[in-house]
Amino acid sequence: MPPPPVARRPPYKDFLQPALQRRFASTAGVVLAFSYVESVTLSRWDSLIWSWFPIGLPGLRALAIFACVLPLIVLRIAHSHMGIRTANSPFDILRRMIWQFQPVETILTYALSFWLFSQLYLLCIPEDANLEWITYYSGDRPRLNERALFYTVNLILIGVSQAFIHFVYDYDRLELKAVEPKGEGQATASREPDPWEGWKAQILRMLFRAGTTALAVSMANYVVVYSLLRTSAWGWAMTFFRLFYYNLPKTNIPPSQAPWSIWMLGRSIWAGFMFNILWEISDVTFTYQLQKGPLKNNLPLTTESKDPNGSLINGLKSKKPRIQAFAMLELAYIARDFEDRRKSIFEDIDRKDGPVWSQLFVICLNTIKLIEQRIDDYGKPPAPPTAAQAADAQPSQPPPRAAQPPKDEDVWLPTAPARGFRDSVGKAVGQIARGKTPAEMLGPVAKRGAIQISNRVMTSEQKEVLTPEGFNSAFRSLALQAIRLPVVGLFFQQTFRRRLNAAVLGTPYIEVSVYINAAFALSQLAVSSLTEDKYGNVQRDVPNLIRTFTTVIKKLETFRDELPIHWTDLEGDRSCHETDWLLDDLKAGLGRLIEAFGAYSADLRLSRADMRLAREAAVRRQTQEENGEAVDGGGEQRQPEMRQTN
């Protein structure tokens, strides 16, 4: 009888992808609703009902507006990445991404979307606005209307500007929240913050950014830019419309008078603002929707799986940062809020790869140890490839020849006479007789003369400038003057925060919540095991957990304190929000472990030195708690449940 088929473990992405698709649908619904509002504003209001009724021209216009912004939403999904970009300076980021197709794709997509909206806007405004592409001034001879060309160029320039803003401010980043422990006396954790509350708080910011961008670009285009692009834009437009209007003028020379007017400037600003605010709404809505936790009906996503723990482990082992980050966040939720899932983790011991707790422990601990590994490898040259890798990299060579290959010399030439002792002596005597060459004799004299002239003409300060050290000093002084420039200087400054994040958390992107959630999940599961672990499997790993937390905290603090300020960092600010946040949560997790297992240290084979080092590593966090969170009381108030990385 054949063995029963092995049950397939559903991968974590099978539960994450539907959740993300539902959130995308919610984002699309919000954008479509605001597209309808803009569609109503473009109605001509010649009918009291059909000017706003959705089943009609306003509805079709809303769908067309939504189709204009849809490429930007798709671009946001395609280029989204977990965490913030990391590099020593913004110049390093530009040098890394300049050879990629992503910036070009971003600019082209924005230009296409704004061009589509410009054409839709020109079609929807009344005819008396005189914004048709083709006009007839006298007779039946068509003429190209430069007003429509100006609006199109203006909207495309606004789109290109938005693309640069998108790239500079990294609109593609996605930052997840980090789970925090319950407050004192709190039986259940508070619900996840409503994303719509955060969306409402961004309304004024969205209006300001949309209006500022439209106003600045339109004014620049009206005053300077359009004059530079007018000839080429007119030629492209004439070339295109000659395909449909054969009797257009054959020359590509624009009219002598450009269509300048305050009325036209106001309309162009309004059109740019309409599409800018629609894009801002879609971006903020998409961001808040995707930042929601991996929950469905206030339960973890893997609850619906036939093997919840197996699916969760599959997500934690994923090579894709997004899947791993969501799975780690779900594990942190389980460790804090869901007792039945915690018990299933402790009791699930009959697995091929080992108990569930052991697998989770190894995955989360290796995630935390990545910090220690990067600190140890900082400044070291890259390791040479192993013998196996070198053998794979080298092309396969043919086996060595058993016999020598045939010679190519002419076999009929006479054999060269052998050189003996007489030839060697004759060569040596000839060299002695000839003596040195003129260059060899005059070289030292010229060198001494140059030194004497330099001593008479140049001062000691001038001679110091010509030394290698002087060149380096002069170059550094010039570089510092360039770095002090308002805009260009910031582009090359290697601030302490950037260098520390790149060294500790890695490149090209970092998601701090992954490390924080891993530390929280391990510490919270270990504390909960005192009452929920029936088999006692967790206590065997507690000593290793405490020692690892202690080592990582000590190394991270030492590395942060000893990392020097780069000479391009003019401010010299040693604060780093991401590293401080990570240290704070590592200390909090270690403090929970000490409080829960400190009385059992002897049974856990933790020496007094281990406990002393652990208490020293967690002392800063404990001091803050004893002082009643004085820092938070005097500054920004902490959120009871969640904190964001930005």
XYZ file of C-alpha atoms in Angstrom:
646
model
C 0.000 0.000 0.000
C 1.557 3.326 -1.036
C 2.173 5.888 1.720
C -0.421 8.622 2.087
C 0.334 11.769 0.101
C 2.157 14.489 2.006
C -0.086 17.456 2.680
C 1.081 20.535 0.798
C 2.042 23.432 3.027
C 0.347 26.535 1.612
C 2.960 29.241 0.984
C 2.600 32.498 2.837
C 2.206 34.509 -0.349
C -1.088 32.715 -1.065
C -2.558 34.611 1.899
C -0.607 37.846 1.548
C -1.330 38.478 -2.127
C -5.151 38.423 -1.774
C -4.872 40.827 1.163
C -2.722 43.208 -0.871
C -5.110 42.929 -3.808
C -8.039 43.873 -1.571
C -6.110 46.899 -0.384
C -5.316 47.861 -3.968
C -9.024 47.603 -4.768
C -9.783 49.919 -1.841
C -7.212 52.395 -3.136
C -8.680 52.228 -6.629
C -12.166 52.858 -5.221
C -11.020 55.979 -3.387
C -9.218 57.310 -6.466
C -12.251 56.592 -8.642
C -14.487 58.514 -6.226
C -12.243 61.579 -6.379
C -12.020 61.184 -10.157
C -15.788 61.471 -10.242
C -15.598 64.665 -8.168
C -13.157 66.170 -10.663
C -15.345 64.956 -13.504
C -18.275 66.893 -12.069
C -16.152 70.050 -11.860
C -15.418 69.704 -15.592
C -19.111 69.419 -16.512
C -20.670 72.270 -18.469
C -23.846 72.323 -16.302
C -26.241 72.773 -19.173
C -28.523 70.190 -17.535
C -29.512 69.973 -13.876
C -29.389 66.147 -13.780
C -27.092 64.903 -16.544
C -24.302 67.223 -15.475
C -23.665 65.116 -12.381
C -25.521 61.822 -12.915
C -22.948 58.978 -12.769
C -24.594 56.923 -15.508
C -23.771 59.234 -18.340
C -21.050 61.566 -19.511
C -19.779 62.401 -15.971
C -19.290 58.702 -15.257
C -17.416 58.117 -18.513
C -15.281 61.170 -17.844
C -14.516 59.863 -14.336
C -13.365 56.543 -15.803
C -11.148 58.420 -18.262
C -9.589 60.478 -15.442
C -9.036 57.296 -13.440
C -7.345 55.730 -16.481
C -4.940 58.692 -16.555
C -3.794 58.139 -12.955
C -3.811 54.334 -13.171
C -0.297 54.089 -14.757
C 1.107 55.951 -11.750
C -0.525 53.504 -9.334
C 0.821 50.562 -11.331
C 4.275 52.186 -11.281
C 4.002 52.558 -7.511
C 3.210 48.861 -7.139
C 5.940 47.725 -9.528
C 8.718 49.785 -7.903
C 7.684 49.554 -4.255
C 10.383 48.322 -1.892
C 10.605 47.659 1.817
C 12.284 50.286 3.967
C 14.318 53.372 3.214
C 17.240 53.700 0.824
C 20.653 53.545 2.447
C 24.016 54.797 1.241
C 26.826 56.953 2.563
C 25.581 59.980 0.614
C 22.854 60.938 -1.883
C 25.527 60.900 -4.579
C 26.119 57.204 -3.911
C 22.394 56.552 -4.357
C 22.377 58.433 -7.661
C 25.499 56.630 -8.873
C 23.892 53.299 -7.987
C 20.576 53.995 -9.699
C 21.685 56.049 -12.702
C 22.487 52.879 -14.654
C 19.103 51.337 -13.915
C 16.004 51.694 -16.061
C 13.819 52.596 -13.083
C 14.416 56.416 -13.140
C 13.786 56.581 -16.884
C 10.641 54.487 -16.516
C 9.416 56.785 -13.741
C 9.891 59.927 -15.850
C 8.225 58.388 -18.913
C 5.247 57.117 -16.903
C 4.640 60.495 -15.266
C 4.968 62.298 -18.580
C 2.518 59.871 -20.205
C -0.061 60.189 -17.412
C 0.042 63.988 -17.368
C -0.110 64.087 -21.174
C -3.227 61.917 -21.157
C -4.867 64.161 -18.588
C -3.939 67.273 -20.577
C -5.700 65.931 -23.661
C -8.726 64.911 -21.618
C -8.824 68.364 -20.042
C -8.702 70.044 -23.461
C -11.602 67.893 -24.659
C -13.791 68.669 -21.649
C -13.580 72.454 -21.488
C -16.115 74.568 -23.452
C -15.506 75.562 -27.071
C -15.556 79.280 -26.266
C -12.292 78.789 -24.350
C -10.529 78.541 -27.751
C -8.369 75.583 -26.744
C -8.916 73.252 -29.698
C -5.817 71.909 -31.380
C -6.948 73.016 -34.853
C -8.632 76.357 -35.517
C -9.868 78.091 -38.655
C -9.151 81.811 -38.745
C -10.031 82.650 -42.350
C -11.640 80.438 -44.929
C -11.153 76.704 -44.653
C -7.381 76.743 -44.048
C -6.623 75.033 -40.689
C -4.137 76.445 -38.240
C -2.447 74.887 -35.222
C -3.631 76.491 -31.988
C -0.638 77.331 -29.799
C -2.804 77.664 -26.701
C -3.438 73.914 -26.682
C 0.267 73.321 -27.244
C 1.128 75.475 -24.231
C -1.256 73.548 -21.969
C 0.143 70.221 -23.132
C 3.762 71.266 -22.609
C 2.903 72.724 -19.206
C 1.213 69.513 -17.980
C 4.089 67.367 -19.255
C 6.610 69.566 -17.426
C 4.585 69.248 -14.225
C 4.642 65.485 -14.697
C 8.422 65.456 -15.151
C 8.779 67.595 -12.016
C 6.608 65.163 -10.080
C 8.787 62.314 -11.328
C 11.881 64.001 -9.891
C 10.049 64.594 -6.605
C 8.991 60.950 -6.636
C 12.598 59.852 -7.087
C 14.188 62.280 -4.606
C 11.722 61.619 -1.770
C 11.548 57.902 -2.540
C 7.787 57.553 -2.942
C 8.314 53.850 -3.651
C 9.277 52.964 -0.096
C 6.965 50.947 2.113
C 7.582 50.969 5.858
C 5.756 48.628 8.202
C 4.966 49.256 11.822
C 6.683 47.629 14.760
C 4.617 45.895 17.423
C 5.021 47.153 20.973
C 4.087 45.379 24.201
C 0.818 45.951 25.969
C 0.635 48.690 28.537
C 0.477 48.003 32.234
C -2.934 46.760 33.300
C -4.052 46.363 29.689
C -5.692 42.977 29.180
C -5.931 43.182 25.412
C -4.000 45.256 22.962
C -5.702 48.211 21.392
C -6.838 47.836 17.828
C -4.661 48.768 14.938
C -4.888 52.482 14.101
C -7.391 53.289 11.388
C -5.542 54.264 8.186
C -8.243 56.779 7.350
C -7.375 58.803 10.441
C -3.851 59.204 9.137
C -5.241 59.983 5.691
C -7.354 62.831 7.070
C -4.320 64.272 8.816
C -2.555 64.530 5.431
C -5.250 66.588 3.661
C -3.649 69.995 4.177
C -0.236 68.618 3.274
C -1.578 67.115 0.042
C -3.291 70.370 -0.947
C -0.158 72.387 -0.241
C 2.167 70.098 -2.185
C -0.162 69.822 -5.173
C -0.724 73.572 -5.326
C 2.924 74.494 -4.794
C 4.189 72.172 -7.523
C 1.580 73.313 -10.046
C 2.186 76.994 -9.287
C 5.989 76.826 -9.365
C 6.265 74.790 -12.579
C 3.568 76.777 -14.393
C 5.205 80.095 -13.497
C 8.617 78.834 -14.607
C 7.144 77.517 -17.847
C 5.241 80.750 -18.475
C 8.270 82.983 -17.936
C 11.275 81.016 -19.207
C 10.893 77.344 -20.104
C 8.257 77.555 -22.838
C 10.341 80.102 -24.736
C 13.165 77.557 -24.893
C 10.946 74.646 -25.906
C 8.570 76.535 -28.179
C 10.272 75.890 -31.516
C 10.840 72.167 -30.999
C 7.364 71.624 -29.509
C 5.748 73.461 -32.419
C 7.695 71.349 -34.925
C 6.680 68.075 -33.279
C 3.033 69.132 -33.148
C 2.998 70.217 -36.794
C 4.631 66.960 -37.875
C 1.972 64.960 -36.041
C -1.098 66.894 -37.216
C 0.020 66.943 -40.855
C -0.849 63.236 -40.867
C -4.524 64.210 -40.471
C -4.650 67.749 -41.965
C -2.748 67.768 -45.249
C -3.356 71.485 -45.875
C -1.524 72.689 -42.766
C 1.389 75.071 -43.456
C 4.508 73.290 -44.662
C 6.870 75.293 -42.488
C 7.530 74.576 -38.815
C 8.116 78.194 -37.852
C 5.892 79.194 -34.896
C 3.849 82.409 -34.979
C 5.581 85.663 -34.167
C 3.415 86.263 -31.110
C 3.138 83.677 -28.342
C -0.217 83.203 -26.584
C 0.710 84.920 -23.306
C -2.148 85.879 -20.978
C -2.934 85.762 -17.264
C -6.114 83.844 -18.082
C -4.087 81.121 -19.784
C -1.640 80.963 -16.866
C -4.483 80.579 -14.374
C -6.066 77.760 -16.362
C -2.752 75.918 -16.654
C -2.165 76.176 -12.892
C -5.668 74.865 -12.191
C -5.271 71.923 -14.581
C -1.947 70.973 -13.010
C -3.414 71.254 -9.516
C -6.334 68.972 -10.412
C -4.138 66.103 -11.500
C -1.530 66.714 -8.807
C -4.089 66.430 -6.019
C -5.484 63.267 -7.587
C -2.012 61.702 -7.613
C -1.332 62.818 -4.020
C -4.594 61.207 -2.899
C -3.770 57.947 -4.657
C -0.237 57.862 -3.219
C -1.265 58.549 0.389
C -4.181 56.105 0.187
C -1.994 53.380 -1.286
C 0.685 53.928 1.372
C -1.720 53.739 4.302
C -3.505 50.723 2.875
C -0.316 48.710 2.409
C 1.040 49.678 5.821
C -1.820 47.900 7.539
C -0.851 44.826 9.504
C -1.216 41.263 8.140
C -4.614 40.791 9.735
C -7.988 39.782 8.364
C -11.042 40.231 10.573
C -8.642 40.981 13.464
C -6.993 37.569 13.020
C -3.607 36.661 11.493
C -3.635 36.002 7.766
C -2.427 32.418 8.179
C -5.409 31.531 10.375
C -7.248 30.350 7.251
C -4.384 28.034 6.265
C -4.597 24.274 6.681
C -1.158 24.510 8.293
C -0.948 27.985 9.905
C 2.459 27.494 11.481
C 3.919 25.964 8.321
C 2.671 28.843 6.177
C 4.104 31.347 8.649
C 7.510 29.634 8.593
C 7.378 29.632 4.796
C 6.925 33.408 4.839
C 9.749 33.931 7.321
C 12.112 31.894 5.126
C 11.157 33.782 1.973
C 13.924 35.512 0.039
C 11.613 38.382 -0.896
C 11.896 41.243 1.619
C 8.207 42.159 1.421
C 6.935 38.670 2.244
C 9.484 38.245 5.022
C 8.630 41.624 6.578
C 4.885 40.912 6.646
C 5.468 37.421 8.053
C 7.706 38.816 10.802
C 5.057 41.404 11.667
C 2.416 38.680 11.863
C 4.641 36.639 14.188
C 4.991 39.680 16.451
C 1.195 40.084 16.503
C 0.824 36.405 17.416
C 3.392 36.707 20.197
C 1.477 39.582 21.745
C -2.239 39.093 21.089
C -3.144 35.510 20.158
C -2.748 32.969 22.944
C -4.117 30.024 20.966
C -1.557 30.555 18.203
C 1.242 30.813 20.755
C 0.208 27.514 22.309
C 0.110 25.881 18.886
C 3.689 27.062 18.295
C 4.870 25.530 21.575
C 2.952 22.276 21.083
C 3.768 21.684 17.391
C 6.866 19.487 17.817
C 6.379 16.620 15.331
C 7.784 18.128 12.135
C 10.370 17.022 9.645
C 12.494 20.161 10.093
C 12.131 20.217 13.865
C 9.656 21.782 16.292
C 8.008 25.012 15.213
C 9.542 26.932 18.098
C 13.047 25.769 17.151
C 12.579 26.872 13.552
C 11.197 30.267 14.581
C 14.002 30.687 17.100
C 16.707 30.044 14.493
C 15.119 32.331 11.891
C 14.587 35.281 14.238
C 17.947 34.885 15.970
C 19.797 34.800 12.643
C 17.969 37.982 11.660
C 19.240 39.727 14.789
C 22.740 38.298 14.325
C 22.937 39.972 10.918
C 23.544 43.219 12.814
C 26.495 41.683 14.648
C 27.866 40.224 11.421
C 27.772 43.577 9.614
C 29.535 45.277 12.514
C 32.274 42.630 12.504
C 32.706 42.884 8.722
C 32.761 46.696 8.612
C 35.947 47.997 7.045
C 37.236 44.571 6.108
C 38.067 43.717 2.489
C 35.653 41.329 0.813
C 36.472 37.705 1.417
C 38.199 35.960 -1.504
C 36.104 33.399 -3.349
C 36.393 29.835 -2.221
C 38.057 27.164 -4.314
C 34.712 25.831 -5.475
C 33.497 29.307 -6.504
C 36.770 30.044 -8.301
C 36.531 26.751 -10.163
C 32.969 27.561 -11.204
C 33.957 31.050 -12.335
C 36.908 29.917 -14.458
C 36.136 28.407 -17.856
C 36.931 24.772 -18.319
C 40.407 24.209 -19.785
C 41.508 21.322 -21.991
C 43.680 18.634 -20.381
C 47.480 19.121 -20.640
C 49.220 17.805 -23.742
C 51.057 14.515 -23.471
C 53.646 15.646 -26.083
C 55.126 19.014 -27.008
C 53.477 20.804 -29.960
C 55.471 20.922 -33.231
C 57.857 23.858 -33.628
C 57.169 26.662 -36.110
C 60.848 27.632 -36.799
C 62.499 27.054 -40.132
C 64.360 23.792 -39.761
C 66.825 24.691 -42.610
C 68.311 27.707 -40.770
C 71.865 27.257 -39.398
C 72.219 26.761 -35.692
C 73.140 29.920 -33.715
C 76.659 29.763 -32.243
C 76.789 29.215 -28.508
C 77.872 32.180 -26.403
C 80.763 31.411 -24.156
C 83.030 33.085 -21.644
C 84.811 35.189 -24.314
C 81.569 36.816 -25.466
C 80.538 37.699 -21.916
C 83.911 39.325 -21.143
C 83.838 41.282 -24.382
C 80.387 42.648 -23.649
C 81.441 43.792 -20.157
C 84.606 45.533 -21.504
C 82.538 47.326 -24.137
C 80.165 48.730 -21.553
C 83.084 50.002 -19.448
C 84.685 51.626 -22.483
C 81.531 53.388 -23.615
C 80.742 54.750 -20.122
C 77.449 56.463 -19.208
C 75.019 58.066 -21.619
C 74.603 61.889 -21.665
C 71.181 61.620 -20.026
C 72.633 59.572 -17.196
C 75.460 62.082 -16.694
C 73.317 65.273 -16.870
C 70.343 63.938 -14.844
C 71.795 64.520 -11.344
C 73.154 67.943 -12.367
C 69.741 69.077 -13.634
C 68.077 67.779 -10.511
C 70.474 69.716 -8.252
C 69.950 72.856 -10.317
C 66.157 72.582 -10.069
C 66.409 72.184 -6.308
C 68.650 75.257 -5.992
C 66.299 77.377 -8.134
C 63.252 76.266 -6.142
C 65.032 77.147 -2.885
C 65.782 80.656 -4.163
C 62.384 81.401 -5.796
C 59.782 79.507 -3.726
C 58.958 79.959 -0.069
C 58.613 77.091 2.369
C 54.803 77.392 2.283
C 54.793 77.104 -1.523
C 57.030 74.049 -1.399
C 54.712 72.411 1.127
C 51.794 72.897 -1.255
C 53.636 70.892 -3.947
C 54.032 67.862 -1.677
C 51.426 65.041 -1.800
C 50.188 66.073 1.626
C 49.830 69.645 0.410
C 47.837 68.556 -2.633
C 45.493 66.551 -0.411
C 45.027 69.478 1.953
C 44.299 71.887 -0.904
C 41.833 69.482 -2.469
C 40.064 68.989 0.860
C 39.743 72.738 1.421
C 38.222 73.188 -2.045
C 35.883 70.253 -1.441
C 34.746 71.728 1.875
C 33.937 75.012 0.153
C 31.835 73.137 -2.406
C 30.105 71.070 0.276
C 29.071 74.247 2.098
C 26.932 75.258 -0.888
C 23.196 75.155 -0.049
C 21.982 72.504 -2.513
C 25.037 70.929 -4.107
C 26.785 70.403 -0.791
C 24.027 68.281 0.720
C 24.320 65.983 -2.259
C 27.864 64.906 -1.297
C 27.777 65.031 2.496
C 28.284 61.695 4.234
C 26.331 62.254 7.421
C 26.784 60.123 10.512
C 23.218 58.836 10.309
C 23.582 57.614 6.728
C 26.922 55.921 7.349
C 25.750 54.231 10.545
C 22.556 52.927 8.937
C 24.435 51.621 5.911
C 27.046 49.896 8.084
C 24.686 48.368 10.655
C 21.449 47.743 8.775
C 22.792 47.089 5.282
C 22.247 48.376 1.774
C 20.539 49.204 -0.586
C 17.350 49.249 1.543
C 16.687 48.769 5.245
C 13.486 47.869 7.057
C 14.097 48.426 10.764
C 10.779 46.884 11.759
C 12.019 43.425 10.675
C 14.743 43.431 13.338
C 12.505 45.016 15.971
C 9.648 42.598 15.365
C 12.058 39.648 15.447
C 13.442 40.767 18.819
C 9.973 41.425 20.199
C 8.586 38.082 18.996
C 11.446 36.095 20.538
C 11.325 37.867 23.889
C 7.526 37.819 24.113
C 7.254 34.148 23.156
C 9.943 33.267 25.692
C 8.119 35.155 28.454
C 4.778 33.582 27.505
C 6.334 30.116 27.559
C 6.497 30.236 31.366
C 2.752 29.598 31.484
C 1.964 28.201 28.021
C 4.839 25.831 27.112
C 3.823 22.389 28.365
C 6.936 20.602 27.088
C 9.556 23.077 28.284
C 11.304 23.377 24.924
C 11.724 27.140 25.118
C 13.756 27.240 28.325
C 16.661 25.434 26.648
C 17.106 28.353 24.248
C 16.697 31.174 26.768
C 20.425 31.313 27.746
C 21.481 31.603 24.111
C 18.804 34.244 23.584
C 19.969 36.374 26.523
C 23.631 36.104 25.517
C 22.852 37.032 21.902
C 20.812 40.083 22.902
C 23.599 41.179 25.255
C 26.324 40.761 22.634
C 24.410 42.578 19.893
C 23.518 45.493 22.185
C 27.092 45.868 23.430
C 28.590 45.728 19.932
C 26.017 48.107 18.502
C 26.550 50.668 21.256
C 30.329 50.425 20.959
C 30.248 50.718 17.177
C 27.901 53.711 17.334
C 30.078 55.510 19.883
C 33.371 54.782 18.101
C 32.319 55.444 14.490
C 34.150 58.666 13.512
C 32.513 61.654 11.902
C 33.338 61.901 8.198
C 35.156 65.060 7.104
C 32.259 65.945 4.763
C 29.747 65.932 7.645
C 29.678 69.630 8.484
C 27.066 69.445 11.235
C 28.646 66.504 13.036
C 25.312 65.338 14.428
C 25.732 61.862 15.962
C 22.015 61.168 16.351
C 20.521 58.278 14.394
C 16.814 57.627 14.803
C 16.788 54.149 13.278
C 19.683 52.793 15.338
C 18.399 54.375 18.550
C 14.981 52.870 17.925
C 16.509 49.449 17.342
C 18.652 49.706 20.478
C 15.678 50.808 22.548
C 13.614 47.794 21.523
C 16.512 45.359 21.938
C 17.002 46.659 25.464
C 13.278 46.364 26.114
C 13.265 42.730 24.985
C 16.337 41.932 27.071
C 14.748 43.616 30.062
C 11.652 41.432 29.732
C 13.831 38.321 29.583
C 15.811 39.349 32.671
C 12.649 40.123 34.599
C 11.005 36.816 33.660
C 13.988 34.441 33.907
C 16.314 36.229 36.314
C 15.163 34.104 39.237
C 15.922 30.919 37.274
C 19.384 31.922 36.029
C 21.145 29.152 37.973
C 18.797 26.492 36.606
C 19.313 27.863 33.090
C 23.112 27.663 33.529
C 23.548 31.391 33.238
C 26.569 32.516 35.213
C 26.710 35.610 37.342
C 28.885 37.256 34.708
C 26.231 36.579 32.062
C 23.499 38.148 34.181
C 25.691 41.104 35.122
C 26.507 41.842 31.479
C 22.850 41.433 30.530
C 21.721 43.871 33.232
C 24.369 46.360 32.130
C 23.191 46.099 28.532
C 19.547 46.693 29.526
C 20.171 49.306 32.226
C 19.389 52.309 30.027
C 15.943 51.020 29.193
C 15.200 50.086 32.788
C 16.299 53.533 33.974
C 13.906 55.201 31.557
C 11.043 53.052 32.775
C 11.828 53.863 36.415
C 11.873 57.561 35.612
C 8.400 57.325 34.143
C 9.507 57.773 30.539
C 10.786 61.279 31.236
C 12.017 61.619 27.688
C 8.599 60.953 26.202
C 6.895 63.182 28.716
C 9.089 66.140 27.844
C 9.069 65.638 24.109
C 6.963 63.769 21.617
C 4.334 61.474 23.128
C 4.785 57.788 22.340
C 2.057 55.828 20.702
C 0.664 53.096 22.954
C 0.784 50.358 20.344
C 2.625 51.200 17.176
C 5.480 53.302 15.985
C 6.506 53.986 12.430
C 9.989 54.245 11.020
C 9.377 57.592 9.424
